[in-house]
C-alpha cells in the first residue's frame, strides 16, 4: 500500500497478484439439509492498488458505416467524433481508419505518431454512398489491427453502423470470435433503429468488448470518447475467473453485473471470460450456486482465482492466488436470514434484466400474451426502482405488443440496453 | 422448495428473486401486486403537480361520481373537485388512496396499491390506469397505462378483477 506508485512492482513474491478480488456471500449461514438450496456469491474484480498505472499504447481502428442512410447529421457527428479521438491520442498510439458501404476502404492505414492534421483532413473527406456490408469493413479493420499490433498494445476496433447487414451475420460473429481469441476487442455501436442488436451485442460479447445503443446522433461524439477514454485505462487483458467447485456444489448461473449486465457462458472448465480490465472499470460478477447435502459445520463451497494478462508485469498469468469461499451450515432452522443489501440491489436489477431476456424469448416463440404480461410486470418493478423512463418504455411496448403482436425496433433496443445498464451499484462494495 | 407469492412458481430454498416475475422472495409483506409507492409518482398530497387541483376542473360537467363496488355493491359517492385515486391503503409505503379497495377483496382481486385514478378534465370525467399490474378496464376493454379514457354513467369499471358500476351526478 505504501510503496511509491512510481516504482514498478515486478513479481515481488508469489502472493502479489496484479488483480484483486473481493467476494461477498448472500447467506453467511445455510441450512443443513439434503435438499438442494441456492446461495449467491458476488465479487468485485479490480486491478491491485499497487499495480503501476502506466498507460498501454492503443492500437485503435475506427470502422465506420458510410452507407447512404448515414447522410447528414449522423455522418457529420461521426466525423466530429473522429476528429476528437485523433486529438486524444498520444504519440505511441496507433490509429487506422476504415469506412465501409458495399465494400471497405482503408482511409488511413495504421500509423504511430499520427499526423493529426492529415488524419483529420482524411476523416473529413468521407462521402456517404451505397449499402451496408459490415463484414467487409470488419475484415479490413482486423487486417489493420493485425499489422500494427505489438506485445504491449491494447488492440481495439470501434465499429459504428446504422443499418442491418445482409447475409454475412454469421461470418461477422466468427470474425469477432477470432478477434477475441487474438486479444482484439470490439466496441459495436448502433445508431438509430434499423440495426440488428442481436448481432452487434453478440460481436461485442464474444470479443470482450461492449455494444452501445446510440439513440440520437448527438450522442455519437460522447460514446466514442467514452470508449477511447476507457481503453486508455486498460491494465489487464483477457481477464478470466477460474472456479473450482466442491463436490456437492454446482454453478447454476453466472452474470456480469457491472460495467453492464450480461450473461456469462459457463463452460466445462468453469473458466469465465471477462475481457479486458481498466483501472476505473471494475467488474462485478454474481454466481448462483446450488448446494445439496449440506451437513452442519463449516463447508467450503468453492475456490476462485482471477487470471489475466498484465503486460506491465512479468509473471502474471500463472498467479496462483486462490480464494476460498466458505459458508457455515447450521441445523437451526429458525435462524434469521440476513442478506447483504448490496446483493439484494444487484440481484433485483438482475431479475429485471432476466425478465427482459424471457420476454424476448416468449416473443420469439410466438407467445405474445406471456411476453406482454412479463413486460408489464417488469414495468412495475422498474417503477419501484424509480426507473420511471424505462418503466414507461416497457409499458408502451407492452401495449404495442398486445395490439400489434410485435415491438417497435426502437423500443426493443431501449428496453434491452436500458435493463442492461441498470447495474450502477452503491459504492460500499 | 419455496413458492413465489406472486406467480406461484416453485424455487429452490435460498432463492432470492423469482425467475418468472422478479419478486423478492424473502419479503413476507409482499403479496401480489406492486410493492412500493415511488416518490416520483404523483399521489395523494402532492397537489402541486396534480392537474386536477387547478380551478378548471370545478367548473363544468358532473359534480360527483357514485361508485357501486364489488358484489356487495358498496356505494361511495365522492365529489369530483380533485383526482380520486383507487388502490389499496398502505401507510407503510405512504399510499393513501381516496378509495381504498382493501376491504372489497382488493388483494385477491389483483388491485395494485396505486392502481388508477378518476378525474375531471375540461368537464369530462376520465379514468387513467397508473401502470397497475392487473390492469384497468372500462366495459371490458383494457386501458393503456397512463392513457385517460372517458367514463359515462352506466359504465362498468374494472380494477384488476374487481367490478365497479359508475354513475355520474350533476
Coordinates of C-alpha atoms in Angstrom, one line a residue:
Chain A
X1 CA 0.0 0.0 0.0
X2 CA 2.7 2.5 1.0
X3 CA 5.1 1.7 -1.9
X4 CA 5.6 4.6 -4.2
X5 CA 3.4 4.3 -7.3
X6 CA 6.4 5.2 -9.4
X7 CA 8.3 2.0 -8.6
X8 CA 7.1 -0.8 -10.8
X9 CA 6.3 -3.8 -8.8
X10 CA 7.7 -6.7 -10.7
X11 CA 6.8 -10.1 -9.2
X12 CA 7.5 -9.3 -5.6
X13 CA 6.8 -12.8 -4.3
X14 CA 4.2 -15.3 -5.4
X15 CA 1.3 -13.8 -3.4
X16 CA 1.1 -10.4 -5.0
X17 CA -1.4 -11.0 -7.7
X18 CA -1.8 -8.0 -10.0
X19 CA -5.6 -8.4 -9.9
X20 CA -7.6 -8.5 -6.7
X21 CA -10.9 -9.9 -5.8
X22 CA -13.5 -9.2 -3.1
X23 CA -16.2 -11.8 -2.6
X24 CA -19.4 -11.3 -0.7
X25 CA -21.7 -14.2 0.2
X26 CA -25.5 -13.9 0.2
X27 CA -26.0 -16.3 3.1
X28 CA -23.4 -16.4 5.9
X29 CA -25.2 -19.5 7.2
X30 CA -27.1 -22.0 5.2
X31 CA -29.4 -24.8 6.4
X32 CA -28.3 -28.3 7.0
X33 CA -30.4 -30.3 4.6
X34 CA -30.0 -33.0 2.0
X35 CA -32.2 -30.9 -0.4
X36 CA -30.9 -28.6 -2.9
X37 CA -30.6 -24.9 -1.9
X38 CA -29.4 -21.7 -3.6
X39 CA -26.6 -19.4 -2.5
X40 CA -25.1 -16.4 -4.3
X41 CA -21.6 -15.1 -4.4
X42 CA -20.9 -11.6 -5.7
X43 CA -17.4 -10.5 -6.4
X44 CA -15.6 -7.4 -7.5
X45 CA -12.6 -7.8 -9.6
X46 CA -10.2 -4.8 -9.9
X47 CA -6.6 -4.1 -10.5
X48 CA -4.5 -4.2 -7.4
X49 CA -3.8 -0.9 -5.8
X50 CA -0.1 -1.3 -6.1
X51 CA -0.2 -2.1 -9.8
X52 CA 1.7 0.6 -11.8
X53 CA -0.9 2.6 -13.8
X54 CA 1.3 3.3 -16.8
X55 CA -0.9 3.7 -19.9
X56 CA -0.6 1.0 -22.5
X57 CA -0.3 2.1 -26.1
X58 CA -3.6 1.9 -28.1
X59 CA -3.8 0.1 -31.4
X60 CA -7.2 1.5 -32.5
X61 CA -9.1 1.1 -35.7
X62 CA -12.3 3.0 -36.4
X63 CA -14.6 1.1 -38.8
X64 CA -17.3 3.4 -39.9
X65 CA -20.5 2.9 -41.9
X66 CA -20.7 5.4 -44.7
X67 CA -23.9 4.0 -46.3
X68 CA -26.4 6.4 -47.8
X69 CA -28.5 6.3 -44.7
X70 CA -25.7 7.9 -42.7
X71 CA -26.0 11.1 -44.8
X72 CA -26.5 14.3 -42.9
X73 CA -26.2 14.8 -39.2
X74 CA -25.1 11.2 -38.5
X75 CA -22.0 11.3 -40.7
X76 CA -21.3 14.9 -39.6
X77 CA -21.2 13.8 -35.9
X78 CA -19.1 10.7 -36.8
X79 CA -16.6 13.0 -38.4
X80 CA -16.6 15.2 -35.4
X81 CA -16.1 12.2 -33.1
X82 CA -13.2 11.0 -35.2
X83 CA -11.6 14.4 -35.0
X84 CA -11.9 14.5 -31.2
X85 CA -10.4 11.0 -30.9
X86 CA -7.5 12.0 -33.1
X87 CA -6.8 14.8 -30.7
X88 CA -7.0 12.5 -27.7
X89 CA -4.3 10.1 -29.0
X90 CA -0.7 10.0 -27.6
X91 CA 2.3 9.7 -29.9
X92 CA 2.8 6.0 -29.1
X93 CA -0.8 5.2 -30.1
X94 CA -1.7 3.7 -33.5
X95 CA -4.8 4.8 -35.4
X96 CA -6.3 3.4 -38.6
X97 CA -9.5 4.4 -40.3
X98 CA -11.7 2.2 -42.3
X99 CA -15.0 3.1 -44.0
X100 CA -17.5 0.6 -45.5
X101 CA -20.6 0.5 -47.5
X102 CA -20.9 -2.3 -50.1
X103 CA -17.1 -2.5 -49.9
X104 CA -14.5 -1.4 -47.5
X105 CA -11.8 1.2 -48.0
X106 CA -8.8 1.9 -45.7
X107 CA -8.7 5.7 -45.5
X108 CA -5.9 5.9 -43.1
X109 CA -3.5 2.9 -42.8
X110 CA -2.4 2.3 -39.2
X111 CA 0.4 4.5 -38.0
X112 CA 2.1 5.6 -34.8
X113 CA 2.6 9.3 -34.1
X114 CA -0.4 10.1 -36.2
X115 CA -0.1 13.3 -38.3
X116 CA -3.2 14.8 -36.6
X117 CA -3.8 17.5 -39.2
X118 CA -3.6 14.9 -42.1
X119 CA -5.7 12.4 -40.2
X120 CA -8.5 14.9 -39.6
X121 CA -8.5 16.0 -43.2
X122 CA -8.8 12.4 -44.3
X123 CA -11.7 11.9 -42.0
X124 CA -13.5 15.0 -43.4
X125 CA -13.4 13.5 -46.9
X126 CA -15.9 10.7 -46.1
X127 CA -18.8 10.8 -48.5
X128 CA -22.0 8.8 -48.0
X129 CA -22.9 6.2 -50.6
X130 CA -24.0 2.6 -51.0
X131 CA -25.5 -0.1 -48.7
X132 CA -24.3 -1.8 -45.6
X133 CA -21.9 -4.7 -45.7
X134 CA -20.4 -4.9 -42.3
X135 CA -18.2 -8.0 -42.9
X136 CA -16.1 -6.1 -45.5
X137 CA -15.4 -3.3 -43.0
X138 CA -14.7 -5.7 -40.2
X139 CA -12.2 -7.7 -42.2
X140 CA -10.3 -4.6 -43.3
X141 CA -10.3 -3.3 -39.7
X142 CA -8.9 -6.6 -38.4
X143 CA -6.3 -6.6 -41.1
X144 CA -5.1 -3.1 -40.0
X145 CA -5.1 -4.1 -36.3
X146 CA -3.1 -7.2 -37.0
X147 CA -0.3 -5.4 -39.0
X148 CA 0.1 -2.8 -36.3
X149 CA -0.1 -4.8 -33.0
X150 CA 2.7 -5.0 -30.5
X151 CA 3.3 -7.1 -27.4
X152 CA 2.0 -4.3 -25.2
X153 CA -0.7 -2.7 -27.2
X154 CA -4.5 -2.6 -26.4
X155 CA -6.0 -3.7 -29.7
X156 CA -9.5 -2.4 -30.3
X157 CA -12.0 -1.8 -33.1
X158 CA -14.8 0.7 -32.8
X159 CA -17.4 -0.3 -35.3
X160 CA -20.4 2.0 -35.9
X161 CA -23.3 1.2 -38.1
X162 CA -26.9 2.4 -38.6
X163 CA -28.2 -0.5 -40.7
X164 CA -28.7 -4.2 -41.0
X165 CA -26.0 -6.1 -42.8
X166 CA -27.4 -8.8 -45.1
X167 CA -26.3 -12.4 -45.2
X168 CA -23.0 -12.0 -43.5
X169 CA -24.1 -12.1 -39.9
X170 CA -22.6 -15.5 -39.1
X171 CA -19.3 -14.7 -40.7
X172 CA -19.2 -11.4 -38.7
X173 CA -19.7 -13.3 -35.4
X174 CA -17.0 -15.8 -36.5
X175 CA -14.6 -12.9 -37.1
X176 CA -15.5 -11.3 -33.8
X177 CA -14.7 -14.6 -32.0
X178 CA -11.4 -14.9 -33.8
X179 CA -10.7 -11.3 -32.7
X180 CA -11.4 -12.2 -29.1
X181 CA -9.1 -15.1 -29.2
X182 CA -6.4 -12.8 -30.6
X183 CA -6.7 -10.1 -28.0
X184 CA -8.7 -7.7 -30.2
X185 CA -11.9 -6.4 -28.6
X186 CA -14.7 -4.8 -30.5
X187 CA -16.9 -1.9 -29.4
X188 CA -20.0 -2.1 -31.6
X189 CA -22.2 0.9 -31.8
X190 CA -25.6 1.1 -33.4
X191 CA -27.3 4.4 -34.3
X192 CA -31.0 4.8 -35.0
X193 CA -33.5 1.9 -35.0
X194 CA -32.6 -0.2 -38.0
X195 CA -29.6 -2.1 -36.9
X196 CA -29.5 -5.7 -35.5
X197 CA -28.9 -5.6 -31.8
X198 CA -28.6 -9.4 -31.5
X199 CA -25.7 -9.3 -33.9
X200 CA -23.9 -6.2 -32.5
X201 CA -24.3 -7.4 -28.9
X202 CA -23.0 -10.9 -29.8
X203 CA -20.0 -9.5 -31.6
X204 CA -19.1 -7.3 -28.7
X205 CA -19.6 -10.1 -26.2
X206 CA -17.5 -12.7 -27.9
X207 CA -14.6 -10.3 -28.4
X208 CA -14.7 -9.0 -24.8
X209 CA -16.0 -5.5 -25.8
X210 CA -19.2 -3.6 -25.3
X211 CA -22.1 -2.7 -27.6
X212 CA -23.8 0.6 -27.3
X213 CA -27.2 1.9 -28.4
X214 CA -26.9 5.5 -29.7
X215 CA -30.5 6.8 -29.8
X216 CA -29.6 10.2 -31.3
X217 CA -26.7 11.4 -33.4
X218 CA -25.9 14.0 -30.7
X219 CA -24.6 11.2 -28.6
X220 CA -22.1 9.8 -31.1
X221 CA -19.2 12.0 -30.0
X222 CA -19.8 11.3 -26.3
X223 CA -20.0 7.5 -27.0
X224 CA -16.8 7.4 -29.0
X225 CA -14.9 9.5 -26.4
X226 CA -16.1 7.4 -23.5
X227 CA -14.9 4.3 -25.3
X228 CA -11.5 5.6 -26.0
X229 CA -11.1 7.0 -22.5
X230 CA -12.0 3.6 -21.1
X231 CA -9.5 1.9 -23.4
X232 CA -6.7 4.2 -22.3
X233 CA -7.2 2.9 -18.7
X234 CA -6.8 -0.8 -19.5
X235 CA -4.2 -2.5 -17.4
X236 CA -5.1 -6.2 -17.9
X237 CA -6.3 -8.1 -20.9
X238 CA -8.1 -11.4 -21.2
X239 CA -9.1 -11.5 -17.6
X240 CA -10.9 -14.7 -16.5
X241 CA -12.3 -16.1 -13.4
X242 CA -11.5 -19.7 -12.7
X243 CA -13.9 -21.6 -10.4
X244 CA -13.3 -24.9 -8.6
X245 CA -16.4 -26.2 -7.0
X246 CA -16.8 -28.5 -4.1
X247 CA -18.4 -32.0 -4.9
X248 CA -21.8 -31.1 -3.6
X249 CA -22.0 -27.7 -5.3
X250 CA -22.9 -26.7 -8.9
X251 CA -22.8 -23.4 -10.7
X252 CA -26.3 -22.6 -11.8
X253 CA -25.8 -19.2 -13.5
X254 CA -23.2 -16.5 -13.8
X255 CA -23.7 -12.9 -14.7
X256 CA -21.5 -9.9 -15.1
X257 CA -23.4 -7.0 -13.2
X258 CA -21.0 -4.1 -13.9
X259 CA -20.0 -2.3 -16.0
X260 CA -23.2 -3.6 -17.6
X261 CA -25.3 -6.7 -17.1
X262 CA -24.5 -9.7 -19.3
X263 CA -24.9 -13.4 -19.0
X264 CA -21.6 -15.3 -18.8
X265 CA -21.3 -18.6 -20.6
X266 CA -20.4 -21.5 -18.3
X267 CA -18.0 -23.9 -20.0
X268 CA -17.0 -27.3 -18.7
X269 CA -13.7 -26.0 -17.4
X270 CA -15.6 -23.4 -15.3
X271 CA -13.5 -20.5 -16.6
X272 CA -15.5 -17.3 -17.1
X273 CA -14.1 -15.0 -19.8
X274 CA -14.3 -11.3 -18.6
X275 CA -12.5 -9.4 -21.3
X276 CA -10.1 -6.5 -20.6
X277 CA -10.0 -4.7 -17.2
X278 CA -9.3 -1.0 -16.8
X279 CA -8.4 1.0 -13.7
X280 CA -11.8 2.6 -13.5
X281 CA -13.8 -0.3 -14.8
X282 CA -14.2 -2.7 -12.0
X283 CA -16.0 -5.9 -12.9
X284 CA -18.8 -7.2 -10.7
X285 CA -19.8 -10.8 -11.1
X286 CA -22.6 -12.8 -9.5
X287 CA -22.6 -16.5 -9.3
X288 CA -25.7 -18.5 -8.3
X289 CA -24.7 -21.8 -6.7
X290 CA -26.8 -24.9 -5.9
X291 CA -25.8 -26.8 -2.8
X292 CA -27.0 -30.2 -1.9
X293 CA -26.4 -32.5 1.1
X294 CA -25.2 -29.6 3.3
X295 CA -24.0 -31.0 6.7
X296 CA -23.6 -29.0 9.9
X297 CA -20.3 -27.2 10.3
X298 CA -18.1 -25.3 8.0
X299 CA -18.3 -26.1 4.3
X300 CA -16.0 -24.9 1.6
X301 CA -18.2 -24.1 -1.4
X302 CA -15.5 -23.4 -4.0
X303 CA -12.2 -21.7 -4.6
X304 CA -11.7 -18.8 -7.1
X305 CA -8.8 -17.5 -9.0
X306 CA -8.6 -14.4 -11.2
X307 CA -6.2 -14.7 -14.1
X308 CA -5.2 -12.2 -16.7
X309 CA -2.5 -10.9 -18.9
X310 CA -1.0 -7.8 -17.4
X311 CA 1.6 -6.5 -19.9
X312 CA 3.4 -4.4 -17.4
X313 CA 4.0 -7.3 -15.1
X314 CA 6.5 -10.1 -16.0
X315 CA 5.0 -13.0 -14.2
X316 CA 1.3 -12.7 -14.0
X317 CA -0.7 -15.3 -15.8
X318 CA 0.5 -18.1 -13.5
X319 CA -0.6 -16.1 -10.4
X320 CA -1.6 -18.9 -8.1
X321 CA -3.7 -16.9 -5.8
X322 CA -6.8 -18.9 -4.8
X323 CA -9.5 -17.5 -2.6
X324 CA -11.6 -20.0 -0.6
X325 CA -15.3 -19.3 -0.3
X326 CA -16.7 -21.0 2.9
X327 CA -20.1 -20.9 4.5
X328 CA -21.5 -22.1 7.9
X329 CA -24.0 -24.8 7.8
X330 CA -26.4 -24.9 10.7
X331 CA -29.2 -27.2 11.7
X332 CA -31.1 -24.3 13.5
X333 CA -33.9 -23.8 11.0
X334 CA -35.3 -20.7 12.7
X335 CA -32.1 -18.7 12.4
X336 CA -32.8 -15.2 10.9
X337 CA -31.5 -14.8 7.4
X338 CA -29.8 -11.5 6.7
X339 CA -28.9 -10.8 3.1
X340 CA -26.4 -8.0 2.5
X341 CA -28.3 -5.1 0.9
X342 CA -25.8 -4.8 -1.9
X343 CA -26.6 -8.3 -3.0
X344 CA -30.3 -7.6 -2.9
X345 CA -29.9 -4.5 -5.0
X346 CA -27.7 -6.2 -7.6
X347 CA -29.9 -9.3 -7.9
X348 CA -33.1 -7.2 -8.0
X349 CA -31.7 -5.4 -11.1
X350 CA -30.5 -8.7 -12.5
X351 CA -34.0 -10.1 -12.0
X352 CA -35.4 -7.3 -14.2
X353 CA -32.8 -8.0 -16.9
X354 CA -33.7 -11.7 -16.8
X355 CA -37.4 -10.8 -17.3
X356 CA -36.4 -8.9 -20.3
X357 CA -34.5 -11.9 -21.6
X358 CA -37.5 -14.1 -21.0
X359 CA -40.0 -11.6 -22.6
X360 CA -37.8 -11.6 -25.8
X361 CA -37.7 -15.4 -25.7
X362 CA -41.5 -15.6 -25.2
X363 CA -41.9 -13.3 -28.2
X364 CA -39.5 -15.2 -30.4
X365 CA -41.5 -18.4 -29.7
X366 CA -44.8 -16.6 -30.5
X367 CA -46.1 -16.4 -27.0
X368 CA -47.3 -12.8 -27.2
X369 CA -49.6 -12.9 -24.2
X370 CA -46.8 -14.1 -21.9
X371 CA -44.4 -11.6 -23.3
X372 CA -46.9 -8.8 -22.8
X373 CA -47.5 -9.8 -19.2
X374 CA -43.8 -10.0 -18.5
X375 CA -43.2 -6.5 -19.9
X376 CA -46.0 -5.2 -17.7
X377 CA -44.6 -6.8 -14.5
X378 CA -41.2 -5.6 -15.5
X379 CA -42.5 -2.1 -15.7
X380 CA -43.9 -2.3 -12.2
X381 CA -40.5 -3.5 -10.9
X382 CA -38.8 -0.6 -12.7
X383 CA -41.2 1.9 -11.2
X384 CA -40.3 0.6 -7.8
X385 CA -36.7 1.2 -8.5
X386 CA -37.6 4.8 -9.6
X387 CA -36.7 4.0 -13.2
X388 CA -39.7 5.9 -14.5
X389 CA -38.4 6.4 -18.0
X390 CA -37.6 2.8 -18.7
X391 CA -40.9 1.7 -17.0
X392 CA -42.9 3.9 -19.4
X393 CA -40.9 2.5 -22.3
X394 CA -41.7 -1.0 -21.2
X395 CA -45.4 -0.2 -20.7
X396 CA -45.6 1.5 -24.0
X397 CA -44.1 -1.6 -25.7
X398 CA -46.3 -3.9 -23.7
X399 CA -49.3 -2.0 -25.1
X400 CA -48.0 -2.1 -28.6
X401 CA -47.2 -5.8 -28.3
X402 CA -50.8 -6.6 -27.2
X403 CA -52.3 -4.6 -30.1
X404 CA -49.9 -5.4 -32.9
X405 CA -48.1 -8.6 -31.8
X406 CA -44.6 -7.0 -32.1
X407 CA -42.4 -4.4 -30.5
X408 CA -41.1 -1.3 -32.2
X409 CA -37.5 -1.7 -33.3
X410 CA -36.6 1.3 -31.2
X411 CA -38.5 0.2 -28.1
X412 CA -36.8 -3.2 -28.2
X413 CA -33.4 -1.5 -28.2
X414 CA -34.4 0.9 -25.4
X415 CA -35.5 -1.9 -23.2
X416 CA -32.6 -4.2 -24.0
X417 CA -29.9 -1.6 -23.4
X418 CA -31.8 0.1 -20.6
X419 CA -32.2 -3.0 -18.5
X420 CA -28.6 -4.0 -19.2
X421 CA -27.3 -0.7 -17.7
X422 CA -29.5 -0.9 -14.5
X423 CA -26.5 -2.1 -12.7
X424 CA -24.9 1.0 -11.2
X425 CA -24.2 -0.1 -7.7
X426 CA -23.7 1.8 -4.5
X427 CA -20.0 2.4 -3.7
X428 CA -19.9 0.4 -0.5
X429 CA -19.0 -2.9 -2.1
Chain B
X1 CA -38.9 -25.6 -2.0
X2 CA -40.4 -22.1 -1.7
X3 CA -43.2 -20.7 -3.7
X4 CA -43.4 -17.2 -5.3
X5 CA -46.3 -15.4 -3.6
X6 CA -47.0 -13.5 -6.8
X7 CA -46.9 -16.1 -9.6
X8 CA -46.8 -19.3 -7.6
X9 CA -43.6 -20.6 -9.4
X10 CA -41.6 -23.0 -7.2
X11 CA -38.0 -22.3 -6.4
X12 CA -35.1 -24.0 -4.6
X13 CA -34.7 -22.9 -1.0
X14 CA -32.5 -19.8 -0.6
X15 CA -33.5 -18.3 -3.9
X16 CA -33.8 -14.6 -3.5
X17 CA -35.7 -13.4 -6.6
X18 CA -38.4 -15.2 -8.6
X19 CA -37.1 -16.0 -12.1
X20 CA -40.5 -15.6 -13.6
X21 CA -41.7 -12.3 -12.2
X22 CA -38.8 -10.7 -10.4
X23 CA -40.5 -10.8 -6.9
X24 CA -38.2 -10.7 -3.9
X25 CA -38.9 -14.0 -2.2
X26 CA -37.7 -13.2 1.4
X27 CA -40.1 -10.4 2.0
X28 CA -43.2 -11.6 3.8
X29 CA -45.1 -8.4 3.3
X30 CA -45.0 -8.6 -0.4
X31 CA -48.2 -10.3 -1.5
X32 CA -49.1 -10.0 -5.1
X33 CA -49.2 -6.5 -6.5
X34 CA -46.7 -3.7 -6.8
X35 CA -44.8 -3.5 -3.6
X36 CA -43.8 0.2 -3.0
X37 CA -45.0 3.6 -3.8
X38 CA -42.3 5.6 -5.5
X39 CA -41.9 9.2 -4.6
X40 CA -41.8 10.1 -8.3
X41 CA -45.4 9.3 -9.0
X42 CA -47.9 11.9 -8.1
X43 CA -50.2 10.6 -5.3
X44 CA -52.3 11.9 -2.6
X45 CA -50.8 15.0 -1.1
X46 CA -48.7 16.3 -3.8
X47 CA -51.3 18.6 -5.2
X48 CA -48.8 20.9 -6.7
X49 CA -48.3 18.6 -9.7
X50 CA -51.8 17.3 -9.7
X51 CA -53.6 18.9 -12.7
X52 CA -56.9 18.3 -11.1
X53 CA -56.2 20.7 -8.2
X54 CA -56.5 23.6 -10.6
X55 CA -59.7 25.5 -10.7
X56 CA -60.6 24.4 -14.3
X57 CA -61.9 21.2 -13.0
X58 CA -64.5 22.6 -10.7
X59 CA -66.5 24.4 -13.3
X60 CA -68.4 22.4 -15.9
X61 CA -69.5 18.8 -16.1
X62 CA -70.7 16.4 -13.4
X63 CA -70.0 17.4 -9.8
X64 CA -69.7 14.0 -8.2
X65 CA -69.3 10.3 -9.0
X66 CA -71.1 7.4 -7.4
X67 CA -69.4 4.1 -7.4
X68 CA -71.0 0.7 -6.6
X69 CA -68.1 -1.5 -5.7
X70 CA -67.9 -5.3 -5.9
X71 CA -70.6 -7.9 -5.5
X72 CA -71.8 -6.4 -2.2
X73 CA -72.4 -3.1 -4.1
X74 CA -70.7 -0.9 -1.5
X75 CA -71.7 2.6 -2.6
X76 CA -69.3 5.5 -2.4
X77 CA -70.2 9.0 -3.6
X78 CA -67.3 11.4 -3.9
X79 CA -67.0 14.9 -5.3
X80 CA -65.0 15.5 -8.5
X81 CA -63.1 18.6 -7.3
X82 CA -59.9 16.7 -7.3
X83 CA -58.4 13.5 -8.6
X84 CA -59.8 10.3 -7.0
X85 CA -57.2 7.6 -6.6
X86 CA -58.2 3.9 -6.4
X87 CA -56.0 1.4 -4.8
X88 CA -55.1 -0.3 -1.6
X89 CA -54.2 1.6 1.5
X90 CA -50.7 1.0 2.6
X91 CA -49.4 3.6 5.2
X92 CA -46.1 1.8 5.3
X93 CA -45.3 2.9 1.8
X94 CA -47.1 6.2 2.0
X95 CA -50.1 5.2 -0.2
X96 CA -53.4 6.7 0.8
X97 CA -55.9 6.3 -1.9
X98 CA -59.2 8.2 -1.7
X99 CA -61.0 5.0 -2.4
X100 CA -59.4 2.1 -0.6
X101 CA -60.4 -1.2 -2.1
X102 CA -58.7 -3.4 0.5
X103 CA -62.0 -4.4 2.2
X104 CA -63.6 -5.2 -1.2
X105 CA -61.3 -8.1 -1.7
X106 CA -58.7 -5.8 -3.3
X107 CA -55.7 -8.0 -2.8
X108 CA -57.3 -11.2 -4.0
X109 CA -58.8 -9.4 -7.0
X110 CA -55.4 -8.0 -8.1
X111 CA -55.8 -4.4 -7.1
X112 CA -52.5 -2.6 -7.0
X113 CA -51.7 -0.1 -4.3
X114 CA -51.5 2.7 -6.9
X115 CA -54.0 1.3 -9.4
X116 CA -56.0 4.0 -11.2
X117 CA -57.4 7.5 -10.8
X118 CA -60.6 9.2 -11.8
X119 CA -60.5 12.9 -12.6
X120 CA -62.4 15.6 -14.5
X121 CA -60.7 17.1 -17.5
X122 CA -62.4 20.0 -19.2
X123 CA -65.8 18.9 -17.9
X124 CA -65.3 15.3 -18.9
X125 CA -64.8 12.5 -16.4
X126 CA -61.9 10.2 -17.3
X127 CA -60.2 7.3 -15.7
X128 CA -56.5 6.6 -16.0
X129 CA -54.6 3.4 -15.3
X130 CA -51.5 4.1 -13.2
X131 CA -49.4 1.3 -14.6
X132 CA -51.2 -1.3 -12.5
X133 CA -50.2 -5.0 -12.8
X134 CA -53.6 -6.4 -13.5
X135 CA -55.0 -3.5 -15.5
X136 CA -58.0 -1.2 -15.5
X137 CA -60.9 -1.9 -17.8
X138 CA -63.9 0.1 -19.0
X139 CA -66.8 -2.0 -20.2
X140 CA -64.4 -4.9 -20.6
X141 CA -61.8 -3.0 -22.7
X142 CA -58.3 -2.8 -21.1
X143 CA -56.9 0.7 -20.9
X144 CA -53.4 1.5 -22.0
X145 CA -51.5 2.7 -18.9
X146 CA -51.4 6.4 -18.3
X147 CA -53.9 7.0 -21.2
X148 CA -57.1 8.5 -19.9
X149 CA -60.4 7.0 -21.1
X150 CA -63.8 8.7 -20.8
X151 CA -66.2 7.5 -18.1
X152 CA -70.0 7.8 -18.5
X153 CA -73.0 6.9 -16.3
X154 CA -73.8 3.2 -16.6
X155 CA -70.2 2.2 -17.5
X156 CA -68.6 -0.8 -15.7
X157 CA -65.2 0.0 -14.4
X158 CA -63.0 -3.0 -13.6
X159 CA -60.0 -2.6 -11.3
X160 CA -58.0 -5.8 -11.6
X161 CA -60.8 -8.3 -11.3
X162 CA -63.0 -6.1 -9.1
X163 CA -66.1 -4.7 -10.8
X164 CA -67.4 -1.2 -10.1
X165 CA -70.6 0.4 -11.5
X166 CA -70.3 4.1 -12.4
X167 CA -72.9 6.8 -12.1
X168 CA -72.2 10.5 -12.6
X169 CA -74.1 13.1 -10.6
X170 CA -74.7 16.6 -11.8

